[in-house]
Each structure stands twice: as C-alpha cells, then as structure tokens.
Coordinates of C-alpha atoms in Angstrom, one line a residue:
L1 CA -35.5 -21.5 29.1
N2 CA -37.3 -24.8 29.5
N3 CA -37.5 -25.2 25.8
S4 CA -39.5 -22.0 25.3
P5 CA -38.3 -19.5 22.7
S6 CA -36.6 -16.3 23.9
R7 CA -38.4 -13.1 23.9
Y8 CA -35.2 -11.1 23.4
K9 CA -33.3 -10.5 20.2
L10 CA -29.6 -9.9 20.7
T11 CA -27.8 -7.8 18.0
L12 CA -24.1 -7.3 18.1
S13 CA -22.1 -4.8 15.9
G14 CA -18.5 -3.7 15.8
T15 CA -15.9 -1.9 13.9
L16 CA -12.8 -3.6 12.6
R17 CA -9.7 -1.5 13.6
S18 CA -6.4 -2.3 12.1
P19 CA -3.3 -0.7 13.7
K20 CA -1.2 1.6 11.5
I21 CA 1.5 4.2 11.8
N22 CA 2.0 7.5 10.1
F23 CA 5.2 9.5 9.8
H24 CA 5.9 13.1 10.2
P25 CA 7.4 14.6 8.2
P26 CA 6.1 12.5 5.3
F27 CA 9.6 12.4 3.8
L28 CA 13.1 12.7 5.3
M29 CA 16.1 14.2 3.5
L30 CA 19.5 13.6 5.1
M31 CA 22.2 16.2 4.3
P32 CA 25.0 15.2 2.1
V33 CA 28.2 14.5 4.1
P34 CA 31.7 13.2 3.3
L35 CA 32.4 9.5 3.5
G36 CA 32.8 8.3 7.1
V37 CA 30.7 11.2 8.5
E38 CA 27.3 10.5 10.0
S39 CA 24.1 12.0 8.6
E40 CA 21.0 11.9 10.8
G41 CA 17.3 12.8 10.5
V42 CA 14.4 12.7 13.0
V43 CA 11.0 11.3 12.2
T44 CA 7.9 11.3 14.4
I45 CA 6.0 8.0 14.4
I46 CA 2.2 8.5 14.9
P47 CA 0.5 5.3 15.9
Q48 CA -3.2 5.0 15.1
E49 CA -6.0 2.5 15.8
Y50 CA -4.1 0.7 18.5
I51 CA -6.2 -1.0 21.1
R52 CA -3.5 -2.1 23.4
Q53 CA 0.2 -1.3 24.1
S54 CA 2.8 -2.5 21.6
R55 CA 6.5 -2.0 20.9
I56 CA 8.0 -0.9 17.7
R57 CA 11.1 -2.5 16.4
V58 CA 13.0 -1.8 13.2
K59 CA 14.4 -4.1 10.5
L60 CA 17.4 -2.4 8.9
P61 CA 18.6 -3.5 5.4
E62 CA 22.0 -5.1 5.1
L63 CA 23.9 -4.1 1.9
E64 CA 26.4 -6.1 -0.1
L65 CA 29.4 -4.0 -1.2
A66 CA 31.3 -4.5 -4.5
D67 CA 33.9 -6.6 -2.7
G68 CA 31.3 -9.0 -1.4
T69 CA 31.3 -7.8 2.2
R70 CA 28.0 -7.1 3.9
T71 CA 27.3 -4.0 5.9
C72 CA 24.4 -2.1 7.5
P73 CA 25.2 1.7 7.2
F74 CA 22.0 2.6 9.1
S75 CA 21.2 3.0 12.8
V76 CA 18.0 3.8 14.5
Q77 CA 17.4 5.2 18.0
F78 CA 14.3 5.9 19.9
P79 CA 15.4 8.6 22.5
K80 CA 12.1 8.5 24.5
G81 CA 11.5 4.7 24.1
Q82 CA 9.9 2.6 21.4
D83 CA 6.7 1.5 23.3
I84 CA 3.3 2.5 22.0
V85 CA 1.3 3.4 25.2
L86 CA -2.4 4.2 25.2
S87 CA -3.7 7.1 27.3
S88 CA -7.0 6.9 29.1
D89 CA -8.8 8.5 26.1
G90 CA -7.5 5.7 23.8
T91 CA -5.0 7.8 21.9
A92 CA -1.4 6.5 21.5
N93 CA 1.7 8.4 22.3
E94 CA 3.9 9.6 19.4
L95 CA 7.4 8.2 19.1
I96 CA 10.6 10.0 18.1
C97 CA 12.9 8.1 15.8
R98 CA 16.4 9.1 14.8
I99 CA 17.6 7.5 11.6
S100 CA 21.4 7.7 10.9
F101 CA 23.5 6.7 7.9
T102 CA 27.3 6.5 7.7
S103 CA 29.6 4.7 5.3
S104 CA 33.3 4.7 4.8
K105 CA 32.9 3.2 1.3
P106 CA 31.0 4.5 -1.7
M107 CA 27.6 2.8 -2.2
S108 CA 24.2 3.3 -3.7
F109 CA 21.0 1.8 -2.4
L110 CA 17.3 1.5 -2.9
G111 CA 15.4 -0.4 -0.3
D112 CA 13.2 -0.3 2.8
I113 CA 13.5 0.2 6.5
L114 CA 10.6 -1.7 8.1
F115 CA 8.9 -0.7 11.2
I116 CA 7.3 -3.7 12.9
D117 CA 5.0 -3.8 15.9
Q118 CA 4.9 -6.4 18.7
E119 CA 2.2 -8.4 16.8
E120 CA 4.4 -8.6 13.8
N121 CA 2.4 -6.1 11.7
R122 CA 5.2 -5.6 9.1
L123 CA 3.1 -3.9 6.5
L124 CA 2.0 -0.9 8.6
E125 CA 4.1 1.5 6.6
Q126 CA 7.6 1.6 5.5
Q127 CA 10.2 4.1 4.6
T128 CA 12.0 3.8 1.3
I129 CA 15.6 4.9 1.4
V130 CA 17.4 6.1 -1.7
F131 CA 21.1 6.9 -1.8
L132 CA 22.7 8.6 -4.7
P133 CA 26.4 9.3 -5.2
Y134 CA 27.4 12.9 -5.2
T135 CA 31.2 13.0 -5.8
R136 CA 32.5 11.6 -2.6
T137 CA 29.5 12.5 -0.5
W138 CA 26.1 10.7 -0.1
H139 CA 22.6 12.0 -0.3
C140 CA 19.8 10.2 1.4
T141 CA 16.1 10.8 0.6
T142 CA 13.6 8.8 2.6
L143 CA 10.2 8.6 1.0
I144 CA 7.3 7.1 2.9
K145 CA 4.8 5.0 1.0
K146 CA 1.6 3.5 2.3
L147 CA 0.9 -0.2 1.5

C-alpha cells in the first residue's frame, strides 16, 4: 500500500482433476439369442474426480445393413437416473446402465458406445461392442478400453 512493497508472500497450489468414469464389470458379455429376441446386460458406471453434478448421456452407433437401410439395434436405460450427484464427502453416486441389443436381421458390428457427460467429455471411457454371427443367433461382447 502507498507504493511500499508487501511484507507477505502469497503462494497458491492446486491439483488438476479430470473427470473420468470406470465400468464394473470391466467387460460385458450378452447371451446369444435368436434373431428378434432382446439380449441385455447391466453395467455399473463409477464416476471419479467430479467436482460438480453432471448428467451422463449415451451416443449409440447407427449401423448400415446390406440393403442400405440404417438401424440402431442398441438401447440404453438408466433405471435409477443418469445424473452424477456428489455427496457431502465429495464422492459421486454410481449409476446403473442397462445395455440391450436386438435385431431381426443378421449383422456383424465392431464399434463404440460413447458415454458423454454434461460438459461434453466424450473421451472418458468407451465400451467397444463386438457382434459375431453364430448360426442365426448373435453374441455380443463388450470390452472396455481406457483412452
């Protein structure tokens, strides 16, 4: 003050926290079913390093069939909601996610289901879905890879 040097030194420090999500189980295997029958699996989404509430949404892949039509054989439901809510101790609630697949036409697919938070963090983690034909039934293996 009054052009005199300060006697105090101010030091600030911090930790960079980047939101991420983990999945349990680390992979998901859907049971083989006949064409037109739904196959479903449940995954727990475990948010980490969130400093404020957020909402998870899912980007599902659209597939092009041999005849040129486009379809999305997946559906996703969050039975207890898709909001990440922080508790008083700073931890976030876990989310339950049901992933379903059904198709009336044969198809194979290798791609991603993206989980995106409210701040458009697309590269948190993703689930890679692989479909392999098994006679007239389909087998889905979901592998989780960290980016």
